[in-house]
Amino acid sequence: MHVPTPPPDNDTTSQRTLAHYNQHADDFFAGTRDHDVRQNMDALLQHITAPAPFTVLDFGCGPGRDLKAFCALGHTAVGLEGAARFADMARAYSGCTVWQQDFLALDLPDHFFDGVFANASLFHVPSHALPRVLAQLHATLKPGGVLFSSNPRGNNEEGFHGDRYGAYHDLSTWRGYMAGAGFTELMHYYRPPGLPLEQQPWLASVWCKA
C-alpha cells in the first residue's frame, strides 16, 4: 500500500476545508443542485440485498440534494456533514435528520445502515486517517451492507488545493484501503459516462461488508 507523506494535523485539514465550504455554501449549492448523480445512487441501491425501503447514510451530504432524492425513492436517509452551513441547508431542503460531525471525529451507531453513500466526500480524509474512517463506516453498516464511494482520482498525491484538503488515489491504492477495512469490491467505473478515460476524473466504486 502507498505510504503517504504525513499531512498537516487533523484540526488544520478539517478546519480549513470546512471553513471553505461554510464560506461558499450558497454558491456550492447553486452550482451542484442540478448535477445528475442517479448513476451513482443506482449503483448503491441495486447492490443492497436487504428488503426495501433501505436506511442510507449520506456521508458528506452537503446541502441535501441526494438526501432529498433518496427520500423521494421511498428510503430513509440520514445525512452526515461537517460544515455547519451545509448541515442547516440540508435539514431545510430535505427534511431529513442530519448529523453535524467532522469526518475525522465520527460517532456512528453500529450495524445501523443498509448503505453508505459517500459521493465526493471521502477524498477529503487524509490518507493517514483513512483506515480508521473506513473501519468506522464498515462498523456502522449492517452485515451485508453496501458502501458507494466516488472520488476524484489521481496518482496518490494529497494536500491542500486552495483551502480544501484532498487525497487523490488511483484504483489500486483505493482497493488496498477498502480491502484493509474489510470490504469486498462489487464493481467500479469512471465518470462522467461516455467519455474517454483521460476525460473521466471520477473513480466510483461499490463495496460490500463481508
PDB file of C-alpha atoms in Angstrom:
ATOM      1  CA  MET A   1       0.000   0.000   0.000  1.00  0.00           C
ATOM      2  CA  HIS A   2       1.140   3.542  -0.750  1.00  0.00           C
ATOM      3  CA  VAL A   3       2.702   5.202   2.302  1.00  0.00           C
ATOM      4  CA  PRO A   4       1.676   8.878   2.269  1.00  0.00           C
ATOM      5  CA  THR A   5       3.698  11.830   3.428  1.00  0.00           C
ATOM      6  CA  PRO A   6       2.331  12.910   6.818  1.00  0.00           C
ATOM      7  CA  PRO A   7      -0.189  15.712   6.226  1.00  0.00           C
ATOM      8  CA  PRO A   8      -0.915  18.707   8.436  1.00  0.00           C
ATOM      9  CA  ASP A   9      -2.628  17.827  11.702  1.00  0.00           C
ATOM     10  CA  ASN A  10      -6.277  16.815  11.637  1.00  0.00           C
ATOM     11  CA  ASP A  11      -7.507  20.097  13.081  1.00  0.00           C
ATOM     12  CA  THR A  12      -5.818  22.034  10.293  1.00  0.00           C
ATOM     13  CA  THR A  13      -7.120  19.860   7.453  1.00  0.00           C
ATOM     14  CA  SER A  14     -10.670  19.867   8.810  1.00  0.00           C
ATOM     15  CA  GLN A  15     -10.888  23.490   9.875  1.00  0.00           C
ATOM     16  CA  ARG A  16      -9.571  24.940   6.614  1.00  0.00           C
ATOM     17  CA  THR A  17     -11.701  22.644   4.460  1.00  0.00           C
ATOM     18  CA  LEU A  18     -14.892  23.195   6.450  1.00  0.00           C
ATOM     19  CA  ALA A  19     -14.302  26.941   6.603  1.00  0.00           C
ATOM     20  CA  HIS A  20     -14.118  26.976   2.806  1.00  0.00           C
ATOM     21  CA  TYR A  21     -17.432  25.144   2.452  1.00  0.00           C
ATOM     22  CA  ASN A  22     -19.148  27.310   5.058  1.00  0.00           C
ATOM     23  CA  GLN A  23     -17.963  30.448   3.283  1.00  0.00           C
ATOM     24  CA  HIS A  24     -19.060  29.254  -0.162  1.00  0.00           C
ATOM     25  CA  ALA A  25     -22.154  27.244   0.797  1.00  0.00           C
ATOM     26  CA  ASP A  26     -24.687  29.204  -1.266  1.00  0.00           C
ATOM     27  CA  ASP A  27     -22.560  29.186  -4.419  1.00  0.00           C
ATOM     28  CA  PHE A  28     -21.798  25.483  -3.981  1.00  0.00           C
ATOM     29  CA  PHE A  29     -25.482  24.610  -3.676  1.00  0.00           C
ATOM     30  CA  ALA A  30     -26.390  26.685  -6.717  1.00  0.00           C
ATOM     31  CA  GLY A  31     -23.640  25.028  -8.742  1.00  0.00           C
ATOM     32  CA  THR A  32     -24.391  21.426  -7.764  1.00  0.00           C
ATOM     33  CA  ARG A  33     -28.148  21.308  -7.162  1.00  0.00           C
ATOM     34  CA  ASP A  34     -28.902  20.037 -10.666  1.00  0.00           C
ATOM     35  CA  HIS A  35     -25.991  17.601 -11.030  1.00  0.00           C
ATOM     36  CA  ASP A  36     -27.193  14.196 -12.225  1.00  0.00           C
ATOM     37  CA  VAL A  37     -25.776  11.528  -9.901  1.00  0.00           C
ATOM     38  CA  ARG A  38     -28.526   8.960 -10.425  1.00  0.00           C
ATOM     39  CA  GLN A  39     -25.939   6.562 -11.874  1.00  0.00           C
ATOM     40  CA  ASN A  40     -24.158   6.639  -8.522  1.00  0.00           C
ATOM     41  CA  MET A  41     -27.335   6.283  -6.480  1.00  0.00           C
ATOM     42  CA  ASP A  42     -28.432   3.329  -8.605  1.00  0.00           C
ATOM     43  CA  ALA A  43     -25.006   1.697  -8.186  1.00  0.00           C
ATOM     44  CA  LEU A  44     -25.540   1.699  -4.429  1.00  0.00           C
ATOM     45  CA  LEU A  45     -29.207   0.751  -4.325  1.00  0.00           C
ATOM     46  CA  GLN A  46     -29.022  -2.115  -6.831  1.00  0.00           C
ATOM     47  CA  HIS A  47     -26.475  -3.961  -4.688  1.00  0.00           C
ATOM     48  CA  ILE A  48     -28.314  -3.783  -1.350  1.00  0.00           C
ATOM     49  CA  THR A  49     -29.949  -7.141  -0.749  1.00  0.00           C
ATOM     50  CA  ALA A  50     -31.948  -6.223   2.372  1.00  0.00           C
ATOM     51  CA  PRO A  51     -35.697  -5.685   1.936  1.00  0.00           C
ATOM     52  CA  ALA A  52     -36.608  -2.154   0.843  1.00  0.00           C
ATOM     53  CA  PRO A  53     -37.028   0.543   1.971  1.00  0.00           C
ATOM     54  CA  PHE A  54     -33.387   0.990   2.947  1.00  0.00           C
ATOM     55  CA  THR A  55     -31.755   3.095   5.632  1.00  0.00           C
ATOM     56  CA  VAL A  56     -28.959   5.056   3.959  1.00  0.00           C
ATOM     57  CA  LEU A  57     -26.222   7.258   5.404  1.00  0.00           C
ATOM     58  CA  ASP A  58     -25.363  10.108   3.040  1.00  0.00           C
ATOM     59  CA  PHE A  59     -21.770  10.677   4.147  1.00  0.00           C
ATOM     60  CA  GLY A  60     -20.857  14.270   3.357  1.00  0.00           C
ATOM     61  CA  CYS A  61     -24.391  15.150   2.344  1.00  0.00           C
ATOM     62  CA  GLY A  62     -23.614  18.797   1.567  1.00  0.00           C
ATOM     63  CA  PRO A  63     -26.754  20.935   1.122  1.00  0.00           C
ATOM     64  CA  GLY A  64     -29.011  17.865   0.883  1.00  0.00           C
ATOM     65  CA  ARG A  65     -29.583  17.211  -2.814  1.00  0.00           C
ATOM     66  CA  ASP A  66     -29.088  13.454  -2.573  1.00  0.00           C
ATOM     67  CA  LEU A  67     -30.879  13.137   0.759  1.00  0.00           C
ATOM     68  CA  LYS A  68     -33.982  14.531  -0.892  1.00  0.00           C
ATOM     69  CA  ALA A  69     -33.562  12.152  -3.850  1.00  0.00           C
ATOM     70  CA  PHE A  70     -33.235   9.063  -1.642  1.00  0.00           C
ATOM     71  CA  CYS A  71     -36.372  10.068   0.260  1.00  0.00           C
ATOM     72  CA  ALA A  72     -38.255  10.585  -2.998  1.00  0.00           C
ATOM     73  CA  LEU A  73     -37.453   6.946  -3.815  1.00  0.00           C
ATOM     74  CA  GLY A  74     -39.043   5.851  -0.531  1.00  0.00           C
ATOM     75  CA  HIS A  75     -35.908   5.217   1.521  1.00  0.00           C
ATOM     76  CA  THR A  76     -34.923   6.585   4.925  1.00  0.00           C
ATOM     77  CA  ALA A  77     -31.901   8.818   4.509  1.00  0.00           C
ATOM     78  CA  VAL A  78     -29.727  10.285   7.263  1.00  0.00           C
ATOM     79  CA  GLY A  79     -27.170  12.927   6.412  1.00  0.00           C
ATOM     80  CA  LEU A  80     -23.730  13.425   7.915  1.00  0.00           C
ATOM     81  CA  GLU A  81     -21.980  16.715   7.256  1.00  0.00           C
ATOM     82  CA  GLY A  82     -19.082  18.576   8.807  1.00  0.00           C
ATOM     83  CA  ALA A  83     -19.859  22.078   7.557  1.00  0.00           C
ATOM     84  CA  ALA A  84     -22.445  23.783   9.755  1.00  0.00           C
ATOM     85  CA  ARG A  85     -23.925  25.827   6.886  1.00  0.00           C
ATOM     86  CA  PHE A  86     -24.373  22.721   4.768  1.00  0.00           C
ATOM     87  CA  ALA A  87     -25.949  20.796   7.645  1.00  0.00           C
ATOM     88  CA  ASP A  88     -28.531  23.536   8.203  1.00  0.00           C
ATOM     89  CA  MET A  89     -29.253  23.787   4.483  1.00  0.00           C
ATOM     90  CA  ALA A  90     -29.615  20.017   4.160  1.00  0.00           C
ATOM     91  CA  ARG A  91     -32.132  19.823   7.010  1.00  0.00           C
ATOM     92  CA  ALA A  92     -34.208  22.606   5.500  1.00  0.00           C
ATOM     93  CA  TYR A  93     -34.004  21.321   1.914  1.00  0.00           C
ATOM     94  CA  SER A  94     -34.561  17.607   2.520  1.00  0.00           C
ATOM     95  CA  GLY A  95     -36.469  17.416   5.803  1.00  0.00           C
ATOM     96  CA  CYS A  96     -34.096  14.617   6.848  1.00  0.00           C
ATOM     97  CA  THR A  97     -32.111  14.094  10.002  1.00  0.00           C
ATOM     98  CA  VAL A  98     -28.590  15.460   9.522  1.00  0.00           C
ATOM     99  CA  TRP A  99     -25.749  14.807  11.955  1.00  0.00           C
ATOM    100  CA  GLN A 100     -23.112  17.518  12.029  1.00  0.00           C
ATOM    101  CA  GLN A 101     -19.864  15.591  12.505  1.00  0.00           C
ATOM    102  CA  ASP A 102     -16.287  16.114  11.406  1.00  0.00           C
ATOM    103  CA  PHE A 103     -15.178  13.199   9.223  1.00  0.00           C
ATOM    104  CA  LEU A 104     -12.148  12.832  11.487  1.00  0.00           C
ATOM    105  CA  ALA A 105     -14.232  12.670  14.684  1.00  0.00           C
ATOM    106  CA  LEU A 106     -17.100  10.341  13.849  1.00  0.00           C
ATOM    107  CA  ASP A 107     -19.640   8.971  16.307  1.00  0.00           C
ATOM    108  CA  LEU A 108     -21.736   6.399  14.440  1.00  0.00           C
ATOM    109  CA  PRO A 109     -24.098   3.653  15.625  1.00  0.00           C
ATOM    110  CA  ASP A 110     -23.043   0.063  14.997  1.00  0.00           C
ATOM    111  CA  HIS A 111     -24.890  -2.140  12.476  1.00  0.00           C
ATOM    112  CA  PHE A 112     -27.433   0.566  11.651  1.00  0.00           C
ATOM    113  CA  PHE A 113     -27.362   1.321   7.914  1.00  0.00           C
ATOM    114  CA  ASP A 114     -28.136  -0.782   4.850  1.00  0.00           C
ATOM    115  CA  GLY A 115     -25.999   1.520   2.715  1.00  0.00           C
ATOM    116  CA  VAL A 116     -23.466   4.326   2.910  1.00  0.00           C
ATOM    117  CA  PHE A 117     -23.414   6.845   0.060  1.00  0.00           C
ATOM    118  CA  ALA A 118     -20.066   8.662   0.058  1.00  0.00           C
ATOM    119  CA  ASN A 119     -20.331  10.791  -3.066  1.00  0.00           C
ATOM    120  CA  ALA A 120     -17.412  13.226  -3.451  1.00  0.00           C
ATOM    121  CA  SER A 121     -16.591  13.173   0.260  1.00  0.00           C
ATOM    122  CA  LEU A 122     -14.027  10.548   1.305  1.00  0.00           C
ATOM    123  CA  PHE A 123     -11.259  12.193  -0.692  1.00  0.00           C
ATOM    124  CA  HIS A 124     -11.202  14.911   1.972  1.00  0.00           C
ATOM    125  CA  VAL A 125      -9.932  12.356   4.512  1.00  0.00           C
ATOM    126  CA  PRO A 126      -6.114  12.408   4.808  1.00  0.00           C
ATOM    127  CA  SER A 127      -4.550   9.062   3.964  1.00  0.00           C
ATOM    128  CA  HIS A 128      -3.180   8.500   7.457  1.00  0.00           C
ATOM    129  CA  ALA A 129      -6.750   8.747   8.867  1.00  0.00           C
ATOM    130  CA  LEU A 130      -8.487   6.824   6.085  1.00  0.00           C
ATOM    131  CA  PRO A 131      -8.143   3.307   7.593  1.00  0.00           C
ATOM    132  CA  ARG A 132      -9.820   4.475  10.805  1.00  0.00           C
ATOM    133  CA  VAL A 133     -12.635   6.294   8.983  1.00  0.00           C
ATOM    134  CA  LEU A 134     -13.307   3.339   6.680  1.00  0.00           C
ATOM    135  CA  ALA A 135     -13.364   0.987   9.680  1.00  0.00           C
ATOM    136  CA  GLN A 136     -15.999   3.211  11.293  1.00  0.00           C
ATOM    137  CA  LEU A 137     -18.111   3.160   8.141  1.00  0.00           C
ATOM    138  CA  HIS A 138     -17.723  -0.614   7.977  1.00  0.00           C
ATOM    139  CA  ALA A 139     -18.925  -0.886  11.581  1.00  0.00           C
ATOM    140  CA  THR A 140     -21.993   1.302  11.019  1.00  0.00           C
ATOM    141  CA  LEU A 141     -23.214  -0.940   8.179  1.00  0.00           C
ATOM    142  CA  LYS A 142     -25.431  -3.916   8.852  1.00  0.00           C
ATOM    143  CA  PRO A 143     -23.998  -7.320   7.855  1.00  0.00           C
ATOM    144  CA  GLY A 144     -24.059  -7.436   4.072  1.00  0.00           C
ATOM    145  CA  GLY A 145     -24.412  -3.658   3.866  1.00  0.00           C
ATOM    146  CA  VAL A 146     -23.054  -1.732   0.888  1.00  0.00           C
ATOM    147  CA  LEU A 147     -20.814   1.337   0.591  1.00  0.00           C
ATOM    148  CA  PHE A 148     -20.604   3.513  -2.505  1.00  0.00           C
ATOM    149  CA  SER A 149     -17.767   5.980  -2.985  1.00  0.00           C
ATOM    150  CA  SER A 150     -16.912   8.432  -5.734  1.00  0.00           C
ATOM    151  CA  ASN A 151     -13.635  10.338  -5.525  1.00  0.00           C
ATOM    152  CA  PRO A 152     -11.524  12.395  -7.927  1.00  0.00           C
ATOM    153  CA  ARG A 153      -8.744  10.056  -8.979  1.00  0.00           C
ATOM    154  CA  GLY A 154      -5.039  10.749  -9.182  1.00  0.00           C
ATOM    155  CA  ASN A 155      -1.617   9.242  -8.573  1.00  0.00           C
ATOM    156  CA  ASN A 156      -1.851   9.052  -4.773  1.00  0.00           C
ATOM    157  CA  GLU A 157      -0.919  12.664  -4.202  1.00  0.00           C
ATOM    158  CA  GLU A 158      -2.575  14.685  -1.450  1.00  0.00           C
ATOM    159  CA  GLY A 159      -2.535  18.137   0.084  1.00  0.00           C
ATOM    160  CA  PHE A 160      -4.323  21.451   0.024  1.00  0.00           C
ATOM    161  CA  HIS A 161      -5.763  22.739  -3.234  1.00  0.00           C
ATOM    162  CA  GLY A 162      -6.629  26.253  -2.211  1.00  0.00           C
ATOM    163  CA  ASP A 163      -8.373  25.856   1.135  1.00  0.00           C
ATOM    164  CA  ARG A 164      -9.639  22.311   0.590  1.00  0.00           C
ATOM    165  CA  TYR A 165      -7.648  19.236   1.549  1.00  0.00           C
ATOM    166  CA  GLY A 166      -7.802  16.322  -0.857  1.00  0.00           C
ATOM    167  CA  ALA A 167      -6.255  12.880  -1.337  1.00  0.00           C
ATOM    168  CA  TYR A 168      -6.347  11.601  -4.924  1.00  0.00           C
ATOM    169  CA  HIS A 169      -5.911   7.837  -5.095  1.00  0.00           C
ATOM    170  CA  ASP A 170      -5.634   5.523  -8.052  1.00  0.00           C
ATOM    171  CA  LEU A 171      -7.739   2.352  -8.236  1.00  0.00           C
ATOM    172  CA  SER A 172      -5.046   0.034  -6.907  1.00  0.00           C
ATOM    173  CA  THR A 173      -4.392   2.128  -3.821  1.00  0.00           C
ATOM    174  CA  TRP A 174      -8.104   2.676  -3.174  1.00  0.00           C
ATOM    175  CA  ARG A 175      -8.665  -1.074  -3.372  1.00  0.00           C
ATOM    176  CA  GLY A 176      -5.944  -1.568  -0.775  1.00  0.00           C
ATOM    177  CA  TYR A 177      -7.567   0.797   1.699  1.00  0.00           C
ATOM    178  CA  MET A 178     -11.030  -0.684   1.193  1.00  0.00           C
ATOM    179  CA  ALA A 179      -9.879  -4.280   1.479  1.00  0.00           C
ATOM    180  CA  GLY A 180      -7.899  -3.383   4.590  1.00  0.00           C
ATOM    181  CA  ALA A 181     -11.120  -2.134   6.201  1.00  0.00           C
ATOM    182  CA  GLY A 182     -12.901  -5.426   5.476  1.00  0.00           C
ATOM    183  CA  PHE A 183     -14.802  -4.531   2.296  1.00  0.00           C
ATOM    184  CA  THR A 184     -15.248  -6.710  -0.805  1.00  0.00           C
ATOM    185  CA  GLU A 185     -15.389  -4.986  -4.188  1.00  0.00           C
ATOM    186  CA  LEU A 186     -18.607  -5.355  -6.164  1.00  0.00           C
ATOM    187  CA  MET A 187     -17.921  -3.002  -9.082  1.00  0.00           C
ATOM    188  CA  HIS A 188     -16.151   0.164 -10.162  1.00  0.00           C
ATOM    189  CA  TYR A 189     -16.444   2.611 -13.030  1.00  0.00           C
ATOM    190  CA  TYR A 190     -15.276   6.054 -14.096  1.00  0.00           C
ATOM    191  CA  ARG A 191     -17.314   9.225 -14.564  1.00  0.00           C
ATOM    192  CA  PRO A 192     -18.695  11.106 -16.412  1.00  0.00           C
ATOM    193  CA  PRO A 193     -20.056   8.258 -18.571  1.00  0.00           C
ATOM    194  CA  GLY A 194     -19.482   8.107 -22.300  1.00  0.00           C
ATOM    195  CA  LEU A 195     -16.098   9.845 -22.372  1.00  0.00           C
ATOM    196  CA  PRO A 196     -12.529   8.575 -22.936  1.00  0.00           C
ATOM    197  CA  LEU A 197     -10.806   7.500 -19.722  1.00  0.00           C
ATOM    198  CA  GLU A 198      -8.493  10.525 -19.679  1.00  0.00           C
ATOM    199  CA  GLN A 199     -11.608  12.732 -19.551  1.00  0.00           C
ATOM    200  CA  GLN A 200     -13.185  10.823 -16.649  1.00  0.00           C
ATOM    201  CA  PRO A 201     -11.711  12.300 -13.464  1.00  0.00           C
ATOM    202  CA  TRP A 202     -14.015  10.480 -11.026  1.00  0.00           C
ATOM    203  CA  LEU A 203     -13.470   6.944  -9.752  1.00  0.00           C
ATOM    204  CA  ALA A 204     -16.698   5.359  -8.481  1.00  0.00           C
ATOM    205  CA  SER A 205     -16.739   2.044  -6.644  1.00  0.00           C
ATOM    206  CA  VAL A 206     -19.184  -0.148  -4.746  1.00  0.00           C
ATOM    207  CA  TRP A 207     -18.230  -2.362  -1.804  1.00  0.00           C
ATOM    208  CA  CYS A 208     -19.923  -4.942   0.399  1.00  0.00           C
ATOM    209  CA  LYS A 209     -19.376  -5.517   4.107  1.00  0.00           C
ATOM    210  CA  ALA A 210     -18.249  -9.115   4.309  1.00  0.00           C
TER     211      ALA A 210
END
